[in-house]
Tab-separated table of C-alpha atoms in Angstrom:
chain	number	residue	atom	x	y	z
A	1	MET	CA	16.507	-18.011	53.097
A	2	ALA	CA	16.362	-15.068	55.467
A	3	GLY	CA	17.051	-11.344	55.364
A	4	THR	CA	15.575	-8.320	53.655
A	5	ALA	CA	13.859	-8.675	50.234
A	6	LEU	CA	12.662	-6.114	47.744
A	7	LEU	CA	8.949	-6.627	47.185
A	8	ILE	CA	6.115	-5.323	45.039
A	9	ARG	CA	2.454	-5.832	45.744
A	10	ASN	CA	0.339	-6.248	42.573
A	11	LYS	CA	2.513	-3.803	40.684
A	12	ILE	CA	3.645	-4.053	37.007
A	13	ALA	CA	5.969	-1.358	35.672
A	14	ALA	CA	8.930	-0.941	33.315
A	15	LEU	CA	12.154	-2.909	33.823
A	16	PHE	CA	15.362	-1.003	34.097
A	17	ALA	CA	16.426	0.473	30.736
A	18	ALA	CA	19.767	-1.252	31.039
A	19	LEU	CA	18.083	-4.653	31.180
A	20	LEU	CA	16.179	-3.966	27.947
A	21	LEU	CA	19.299	-2.781	26.149
A	22	VAL	CA	21.318	-5.800	27.181
A	23	ALA	CA	18.553	-8.063	25.895
A	24	GLY	CA	18.431	-6.245	22.552
A	25	VAL	CA	14.911	-4.938	23.083
A	26	GLY	CA	14.264	-1.296	22.322
A	27	MET	CA	16.358	-1.344	19.145
A	28	THR	CA	13.449	-2.674	17.079
A	29	ALA	CA	9.951	-1.738	15.967
A	30	LEU	CA	8.452	-4.261	18.392
A	31	PRO	CA	6.425	-2.540	21.139
A	32	GLN	CA	8.491	-2.079	24.263
A	33	ALA	CA	7.906	-4.860	26.801
A	34	SER	CA	7.129	-3.689	30.286
A	35	ALA	CA	8.601	-5.555	33.189
A	36	ALA	CA	6.726	-8.172	35.111
A	37	PRO	CA	7.957	-7.082	38.527
A	38	GLY	CA	9.196	-3.599	37.624
A	39	ASP	CA	10.734	-1.109	40.010
A	40	PRO	CA	11.012	-2.966	43.341
A	41	GLY	CA	10.405	0.139	45.365
A	42	PRO	CA	11.563	0.410	48.991
A	43	ALA	CA	13.213	-2.476	50.797
A	44	LEU	CA	10.877	-4.460	52.983
A	45	PRO	CA	12.000	-6.708	55.800
A	46	GLY	CA	11.096	-10.324	55.612
A	47	THR	CA	12.113	-13.897	56.164
A	48	TRP	CA	11.743	-16.985	54.000
A	49	SER	CA	9.926	-19.903	55.538
A	50	CYS	CA	10.262	-23.134	53.594
A	51	THR	CA	8.893	-26.628	53.744
A	52	GLY	CA	11.256	-28.556	51.572
A	53	ALA	CA	11.477	-26.612	48.299
A	54	ASP	CA	8.182	-24.781	48.871
A	55	CYS	CA	8.531	-21.401	50.506
A	56	LYS	CA	6.655	-18.392	51.787
A	57	PHE	CA	8.036	-14.963	52.511
A	58	LEU	CA	6.987	-13.662	55.915
A	59	ASN	CA	6.764	-10.096	57.117
A	60	PRO	CA	8.212	-9.054	60.518
A	61	ASP	CA	4.939	-10.056	62.155
A	62	GLY	CA	5.332	-13.560	60.781
A	63	ASP	CA	2.478	-13.256	58.264
A	64	PRO	CA	3.076	-14.340	54.636
A	65	TYR	CA	2.981	-11.780	51.882
A	66	LEU	CA	0.188	-12.573	49.386
A	67	SER	CA	-0.012	-12.005	45.614
A	68	ALA	CA	3.321	-10.198	45.567
A	69	TRP	CA	6.590	-10.090	43.635
A	70	VAL	CA	9.831	-10.559	45.542
A	71	LEU	CA	13.275	-9.618	44.224
A	72	TRP	CA	15.908	-11.759	45.980
A	73	ASN	CA	19.563	-12.051	44.964
A	74	ASN	CA	18.737	-10.434	41.585
A	75	LYS	CA	16.037	-12.972	40.834
A	76	TRP	CA	12.293	-12.512	40.801
A	77	TYR	CA	9.855	-14.720	42.679
A	78	TYR	CA	6.098	-14.576	42.945
A	79	LEU	CA	3.935	-15.383	45.930
A	80	GLY	CA	0.449	-16.633	45.202
A	81	ASP	CA	-2.750	-15.579	46.905
A	82	ASP	CA	-2.135	-18.350	49.436
A	83	GLY	CA	1.378	-17.047	50.137
A	84	TRP	CA	3.205	-19.996	48.554
A	85	MET	CA	5.967	-19.213	46.080
A	86	TYR	CA	5.247	-20.300	42.496
A	87	ARG	CA	7.676	-22.903	41.123
A	88	THR	CA	7.868	-25.729	38.583
A	89	VAL	CA	7.979	-29.317	39.757
A	90	GLY	CA	9.500	-31.619	37.148
A	91	GLU	CA	9.992	-30.679	33.495
A	92	TYR	CA	8.470	-27.692	31.753
A	93	ILE	CA	5.132	-28.651	30.211
A	94	TYR	CA	2.554	-26.707	28.241
A	95	GLY	CA	0.018	-25.208	30.630
A	96	GLY	CA	2.552	-24.898	33.405
A	97	ASP	CA	2.725	-21.120	33.119
A	98	GLU	CA	1.286	-18.888	35.793
A	99	TYR	CA	-1.206	-16.163	34.835
A	100	ILE	CA	-0.396	-12.949	36.702
A	101	ASP	CA	-2.024	-9.590	36.024
A	102	GLY	CA	-2.870	-10.386	32.391
A	103	SER	CA	0.380	-12.106	31.383
A	104	TYR	CA	1.871	-15.599	31.538
A	105	TYR	CA	5.100	-16.290	33.423
A	106	ARG	CA	7.128	-19.403	34.136
A	107	PHE	CA	9.143	-20.162	37.247
A	108	ASP	CA	11.905	-22.732	37.591
A	109	SER	CA	12.179	-25.444	40.240
A	110	SER	CA	13.738	-22.960	42.682
A	111	GLY	CA	10.889	-20.502	42.115
A	112	ALA	CA	12.976	-17.979	40.157
A	113	MET	CA	11.202	-16.316	37.233
A	114	VAL	CA	12.358	-17.694	33.870
A	115	THR	CA	13.579	-15.507	31.003
A	116	GLY	CA	14.872	-16.461	27.571
A	117	TRP	CA	14.436	-19.697	25.612
A	118	VAL	CA	12.759	-22.716	27.165
A	119	GLN	CA	11.953	-26.121	25.683
A	120	THR	CA	8.429	-27.030	26.679
A	121	LYS	CA	6.763	-30.425	26.424
A	122	TYR	CA	3.324	-30.576	24.799
A	123	ASN	CA	1.555	-33.530	26.383
A	124	VAL	CA	-0.893	-33.918	23.490
A	125	ASP	CA	1.788	-35.172	21.098
A	126	GLY	CA	4.667	-35.690	23.521
A	127	LYS	CA	6.933	-33.361	21.528
A	128	TYR	CA	9.084	-30.521	22.787
A	129	TYR	CA	8.732	-26.994	21.440
A	130	TRP	CA	10.739	-23.845	21.911
A	131	THR	CA	9.034	-21.093	23.873
A	132	TYR	CA	10.374	-17.700	24.851
A	133	TYR	CA	10.056	-15.429	27.857
A	134	GLY	CA	11.126	-11.840	27.462
A	135	PRO	CA	13.471	-9.885	29.711
A	136	ASP	CA	10.360	-8.943	31.683
A	137	GLY	CA	9.438	-12.618	32.104
A	138	ARG	CA	6.310	-12.445	30.006
A	139	SER	CA	5.601	-15.332	27.657
A	140	VAL	CA	5.523	-14.394	23.966
A	141	TYR	CA	2.585	-15.919	22.092
A	142	ASP	CA	0.686	-15.185	18.876
A	143	ALA	CA	3.233	-12.486	18.140
A	144	ALA	CA	6.648	-11.737	16.693
A	145	SER	CA	9.627	-10.931	18.895
A	146	TYR	CA	13.076	-9.544	18.122
A	147	ILE	CA	15.620	-11.779	19.825
A	148	ASN	CA	19.400	-11.518	19.506
A	149	GLY	CA	19.339	-9.800	16.122
A	150	ALA	CA	16.552	-11.793	14.436
A	151	TRP	CA	12.782	-11.973	14.415
A	152	TYR	CA	10.971	-15.057	15.660
A	153	VAL	CA	7.258	-15.822	15.679
A	154	PHE	CA	5.318	-17.698	18.334
A	155	ASP	CA	1.900	-19.242	17.797
A	156	GLY	CA	-1.136	-19.094	20.044
A	157	TYR	CA	0.376	-21.762	22.300
A	158	GLY	CA	3.590	-19.791	22.594
A	159	PHE	CA	5.490	-22.356	20.482
A	160	MET	CA	8.118	-21.042	18.098
A	161	VAL	CA	7.024	-21.405	14.446
A	162	ALA	CA	9.596	-22.945	12.099
A	163	ASP	CA	9.710	-23.783	8.380
A	164	ASP	CA	6.228	-22.393	7.856
A	165	THR	CA	4.178	-19.222	7.524
A	166	TYR	CA	2.129	-17.740	10.314
A	167	VAL	CA	-0.372	-14.908	10.682
A	168	THR	CA	-0.316	-13.284	14.104
A	169	GLU	CA	-3.299	-11.928	15.962
A	170	ASP	CA	-2.603	-8.427	14.655
A	171	GLY	CA	-2.922	-9.661	11.054
A	172	GLU	CA	0.755	-9.643	10.082
A	173	GLU	CA	2.105	-12.629	8.144
A	174	TYR	CA	5.601	-14.038	8.587
A	175	ARG	CA	7.624	-16.708	6.806
A	176	LEU	CA	9.939	-18.676	9.065
A	177	THR	CA	13.072	-20.673	8.310
A	178	SER	CA	13.776	-24.109	9.747
A	179	SER	CA	15.677	-22.394	12.579
A	180	GLY	CA	12.667	-20.239	13.360
A	181	LYS	CA	14.217	-17.001	12.159
A	182	ALA	CA	11.887	-14.871	10.062
A	183	TYR	CA	12.750	-14.170	6.448
A	184	THR	CA	13.459	-10.554	5.589
A	185	GLY	CA	13.765	-9.039	2.124
A	186	TRP	CA	12.741	-10.647	-1.173
A	187	TYR	CA	11.354	-14.185	-1.280
A	188	GLN	CA	10.355	-16.167	-4.389
A	189	SER	CA	7.830	-19.008	-4.367
A	190	GLY	CA	7.423	-20.508	-7.836
A	191	SER	CA	7.024	-17.545	-10.165
A	192	THR	CA	5.630	-15.279	-7.450
A	193	TRP	CA	7.661	-12.781	-5.477
A	194	TYR	CA	6.987	-11.606	-1.944
A	195	TYR	CA	8.719	-9.130	0.309
A	196	TYR	CA	9.267	-9.238	4.064
A	197	GLY	CA	10.253	-6.053	5.844
A	198	SER	CA	13.079	-5.570	8.291
A	199	ASP	CA	10.607	-6.543	11.022
A	200	GLY	CA	9.850	-9.825	9.225
A	201	ALA	CA	6.256	-8.880	8.383
A	202	MET	CA	5.099	-9.557	4.823
A	203	TYR	CA	4.243	-6.577	2.651
A	204	TRP	CA	0.623	-6.692	1.501
A	205	SER	CA	-1.593	-4.038	-0.067
A	206	ARG	CA	1.300	-1.628	0.066
A	207	TRP	CA	4.142	-0.074	-1.920
A	208	LEU	CA	7.845	-0.864	-1.649
A	209	TYR	CA	10.675	1.351	-2.860
A	210	SER	CA	13.691	-0.857	-3.521
A	211	GLY	CA	16.750	-0.391	-5.716
A	212	GLY	CA	15.437	2.870	-7.150
A	213	GLN	CA	12.136	1.289	-8.254
A	214	TRP	CA	8.603	1.115	-6.900
A	215	TYR	CA	6.803	-2.209	-6.445
A	216	TYR	CA	3.322	-3.081	-5.235
A	217	PHE	CA	2.019	-6.135	-3.395
A	218	ASP	CA	-1.607	-7.275	-3.422
A	219	PHE	CA	-3.773	-8.323	-0.470
A	220	ALA	CA	-2.101	-11.765	-0.474
A	221	GLY	CA	1.407	-10.283	-0.592
A	222	ARG	CA	2.030	-11.149	-4.273
A	223	MET	CA	4.120	-8.676	-6.218
A	224	TYR	CA	2.374	-7.204	-9.259
A	225	ASP	CA	4.181	-7.880	-12.527
A	226	ARG	CA	3.287	-7.819	-16.245
A	227	MET	CA	-0.019	-6.196	-15.479
A	228	THR	CA	-2.162	-3.112	-15.136
A	229	ALA	CA	-3.747	-2.574	-11.738
A	230	PHE	CA	-6.157	-0.184	-10.057
A	231	ILE	CA	-4.649	1.111	-6.817
A	232	ASP	CA	-6.532	3.719	-4.822
A	233	GLY	CA	-8.610	4.679	-7.842
A	234	LYS	CA	-5.713	5.066	-10.295
A	235	LEU	CA	-4.251	2.784	-12.945
A	236	TYR	CA	-0.632	1.664	-12.750
A	237	GLN	CA	1.458	-0.438	-15.105
A	238	PHE	CA	4.056	-2.932	-13.895
A	239	ALA	CA	6.891	-4.429	-15.944
A	240	ALA	CA	7.924	-8.087	-16.037
A	241	SER	CA	10.388	-7.303	-13.239
A	242	GLY	CA	7.548	-5.925	-11.142
A	243	ALA	CA	8.918	-2.380	-11.320
A	244	MET	CA	6.306	0.341	-11.712
A	245	ILE	CA	6.447	1.934	-15.174
A	246	THR	CA	6.698	5.678	-15.655
A	247	GLY	CA	6.642	7.616	-18.932
A	248	TRP	CA	5.408	6.182	-22.236
A	249	TYR	CA	4.141	2.632	-22.449
A	250	GLN	CA	2.833	0.760	-25.514
A	251	SER	CA	0.440	-2.177	-25.358
A	252	GLY	CA	-0.506	-3.545	-28.752
A	253	SER	CA	-1.224	-0.538	-30.955
A	254	GLU	CA	-2.194	1.724	-28.057
A	255	TRP	CA	-0.035	4.172	-26.125
A	256	TYR	CA	-0.282	5.220	-22.495
A	257	TYR	CA	1.609	7.598	-20.268
A	258	SER	CA	2.346	7.396	-16.558
A	259	GLY	CA	3.595	10.324	-14.529
A	260	ALA	CA	6.542	10.342	-12.172
A	261	ASP	CA	4.244	8.919	-9.470
A	262	GLY	CA	3.393	5.976	-11.755
A	263	ALA	CA	-0.294	6.869	-12.100
A	264	ARG	CA	-1.542	6.751	-15.677
A	265	TYR	CA	-2.638	10.023	-17.175
A	266	SER	CA	-6.424	9.996	-17.169
A	267	ARG	CA	-8.382	12.764	-18.930
A	268	GLN	CA	-5.187	14.763	-18.784
A	269	TRP	CA	-3.126	16.786	-21.210
A	270	LEU	CA	0.560	16.069	-21.720
A	271	TYR	CA	2.993	18.482	-23.366
A	272	TYR	CA	5.847	16.390	-24.685
A	273	GLY	CA	8.451	17.080	-27.359
A	274	GLY	CA	6.796	20.346	-28.325
A	275	LYS	CA	3.388	18.747	-28.930
A	276	TRP	CA	0.199	18.266	-26.977
A	277	TYR	CA	-1.366	14.869	-26.261
A	278	PHE	CA	-4.509	13.877	-24.413
A	279	PHE	CA	-5.446	10.659	-22.641
A	280	HIS	CA	-8.863	9.100	-22.218
A	281	GLY	CA	-10.404	8.340	-18.880
A	282	THR	CA	-10.906	4.683	-18.043
A	283	HIS	CA	-14.090	4.589	-20.178
A	284	TYR	CA	-15.191	6.255	-23.403
A	285	PHE	CA	-18.854	6.062	-24.391
A	286	GLY	CA	-19.285	3.183	-21.972
A	287	ASN	CA	-16.303	1.189	-23.273
A	288	PHE	CA	-13.230	0.503	-21.184
A	289	VAL	CA	-10.253	2.207	-22.809
A	290	GLY	CA	-7.861	2.248	-19.863
A	291	ASN	CA	-6.531	5.804	-20.261
A	292	ARG	CA	-5.139	5.203	-23.723
A	293	MET	CA	-3.824	8.118	-25.767
A	294	MET	CA	-6.284	9.778	-28.150
A	295	ARG	CA	-5.144	9.441	-31.738
A	296	ASP	CA	-6.288	9.504	-35.362
A	297	ASP	CA	-9.687	10.981	-34.574
A	298	ALA	CA	-11.568	14.008	-33.241
A	299	PHE	CA	-12.879	14.130	-29.691
A	300	TYR	CA	-14.833	16.462	-27.487
A	301	ILE	CA	-12.844	17.481	-24.419
A	302	GLY	CA	-15.006	19.625	-22.245
A	303	ASP	CA	-17.053	21.859	-24.532
A	304	SER	CA	-14.535	21.927	-27.376
A	305	ARG	CA	-13.644	19.532	-30.167
A	306	TYR	CA	-10.019	18.603	-30.844
A	307	ARG	CA	-8.364	16.373	-33.411
A	308	PHE	CA	-5.285	14.240	-32.942
A	309	ASP	CA	-3.148	12.772	-35.706
A	310	GLU	CA	-2.154	9.112	-36.079
A	311	ASN	CA	0.712	9.651	-33.619
A	312	GLY	CA	-1.545	11.270	-31.055
A	313	ALA	CA	-0.297	14.850	-31.508
A	314	MET	CA	-2.980	17.545	-31.328
A	315	LEU	CA	-3.581	19.504	-34.532
A	316	SER	CA	-3.228	23.290	-34.224
A	317	ASN	CA	-3.354	26.105	-36.798
A	318	GLU	CA	-4.151	23.414	-39.293
A	319	TRP	CA	-6.772	22.403	-41.845
A	320	TYR	CA	-7.930	18.808	-41.984
A	321	TYR	CA	-10.039	17.136	-44.637
A	322	GLN	CA	-12.279	14.417	-43.280
A	323	ASN	CA	-13.187	11.803	-45.850
A	324	GLU	CA	-14.819	8.919	-44.017
A	325	GLY	CA	-18.075	8.577	-45.926
A	326	LEU	CA	-19.921	10.414	-43.161
A	327	TRP	CA	-22.290	13.375	-43.207
A	328	SER	CA	-19.597	15.325	-41.298
A	329	ASP	CA	-16.989	14.861	-44.058
A	330	GLY	CA	-15.323	17.968	-45.404
A	331	TRP	CA	-12.780	20.568	-44.386
A	332	GLN	CA	-12.207	21.243	-40.720
A	333	TYR	CA	-10.019	23.821	-39.061
A	334	TYR	CA	-8.243	23.677	-35.705
A	335	ASP	CA	-6.982	26.937	-34.224
A	336	ALA	CA	-3.811	27.718	-32.246
A	337	SER	CA	-5.326	26.224	-29.078
A	338	GLY	CA	-6.266	23.049	-30.942
A	339	LYS	CA	-9.987	23.751	-30.753
A	340	GLN	CA	-12.315	23.441	-33.706
A	341	PRO	CA	-13.846	26.937	-33.779
A	342	LEU	CA	-17.377	28.114	-34.413
A	343	GLY	CA	-18.219	31.323	-36.255
A	344	TRP	CA	-15.835	33.468	-38.251
A	345	VAL	CA	-12.201	32.490	-38.809
A	346	LEU	CA	-9.594	34.631	-40.555
A	347	TYR	CA	-6.965	32.491	-42.256
A	348	ASN	CA	-4.321	33.733	-44.722
A	349	GLY	CA	-6.289	36.905	-45.340
A	350	LYS	CA	-9.589	35.146	-46.049
A	351	TRP	CA	-12.701	34.756	-43.934
A	352	TYR	CA	-14.389	31.444	-43.304
A	353	TYR	CA	-17.444	30.573	-41.325
A	354	PHE	CA	-18.176	27.444	-39.247
A	355	THR	CA	-21.622	26.500	-38.062
A	356	LEU	CA	-22.683	23.804	-35.605
A	357	PHE	CA	-24.539	20.927	-37.209
A	358	GLU	CA	-25.478	17.986	-34.986
A	359	LEU	CA	-22.732	18.918	-32.544
A	360	ILE	CA	-20.028	19.069	-35.246
A	361	PRO	CA	-18.590	22.409	-36.448
A	362	ARG	CA	-18.992	22.428	-40.254
A	363	LEU	CA	-17.449	24.780	-42.798
A	364	VAL	CA	-20.010	26.678	-44.870
A	365	VAL	CA	-19.140	26.155	-48.552
A	366	ASN	CA	-20.586	27.079	-51.957
A	367	THR	CA	-23.709	28.811	-50.663
A	368	ASP	CA	-25.219	31.979	-49.328
A	369	TYR	CA	-25.492	31.679	-45.569
A	370	GLU	CA	-27.272	33.944	-43.086
A	371	VAL	CA	-25.259	35.261	-40.134
A	372	ASP	CA	-26.974	37.693	-37.762
A	373	GLY	CA	-29.565	38.657	-40.377
A	374	ILE	CA	-27.053	39.193	-43.230
A	375	TYR	CA	-26.442	36.727	-46.035
A	376	TYR	CA	-22.822	36.019	-46.975
A	377	ARG	CA	-21.700	34.208	-50.097
A	378	PHE	CA	-19.021	31.513	-49.715
A	379	ASP	CA	-17.148	29.836	-52.590
A	380	ALA	CA	-16.488	26.124	-53.113
A	381	ASN	CA	-13.492	26.264	-50.762
A	382	GLY	CA	-15.485	27.971	-48.021
A	383	ALA	CA	-13.879	31.405	-48.392
A	384	TRP	CA	-16.192	34.392	-48.197
A	385	THR	CA	-16.316	36.026	-51.616
A	386	GLY	CA	-16.775	39.459	-50.147
A	387	TYR	CA	-20.380	39.591	-51.235
A	388	ALA	CA	-23.079	40.086	-48.585
A	389	TYR	CA	-26.658	41.282	-48.686
A	390	SER	CA	-29.704	41.773	-46.542
A	391	PRO	CA	-32.796	39.615	-46.995
A	392	GLY	CA	-35.093	41.010	-49.661
A	393	ASN	CA	-32.264	42.840	-51.534
């Protein structure tokens, strides 16, 4: 071979954009491959000098170029540090790649750089495996690559993975068919569902919005279903289908509510159907209650005491008679805001008085009671009789 060659010394840059587009690279989420040889730069004169099939490329002074790429007749060649062109003698075997500037390349028997699919013999077991060299000539290994409309995964040896799962160096897991193509979309194994994105990588510890519903996958990629789960400090409920539940949800005799974002209401008020409801935090007096709706009892929320009926609706502008065999039994009143008031209350033209006794507002009944130095007389129903007097009178 003689004439003028295009040559690069120790230079790695981007291949022509047209080459990437033809190969289908650049249309995917895979990082753009940069070319092995790259832009050839200016034409350099030279002449091939061969001994049989082994060649050197000589400059006009007759000296061989060293450690350099040569573009000749639209094919790339590489000259080692001794000036000899790299090439493969015999069949392709594992370990026959050449390591150049941080990447592995393969050259055929003529010395031309190889691209595309190659069957490579592994001498340890004598079997042949598919390997792949990108449009830039670089070997793909321990990574996924988008090739002719599908994703493929190559292990640490550069062998294509088939009919198996594989976790690449960057921590992404793939599931491969017998042809080596990566699964995408939903995948069921036994009763467990998984999801593989359009790039073939398994979803794990992340949300998926599919078919108008939200789904979540744990650290092992398993879809949550029929369960309650803590995600980023909030509780979520998932149906048997795996879809995240929003709105009201009943479990046993308890009710819960999840907002539009799926997070359960926790120590939050909800106005629904003209009534107010309140939901516990995850714990109440040290017991796990999982954000259940407050109902059929009175609770302190902040500094105020509220009561909720058996359906969970907050009482307001309403009297309630507690008869539970407790010291706090008796009539209670809840004002328009739902709070159990302290002090004077005017109701239906009559005055009542509530005093705090062991943290519970109690109605004063059937006694004379001192308020700000004045004694007031209350009847058996707690209404002030209108009679008041100062001490000593």
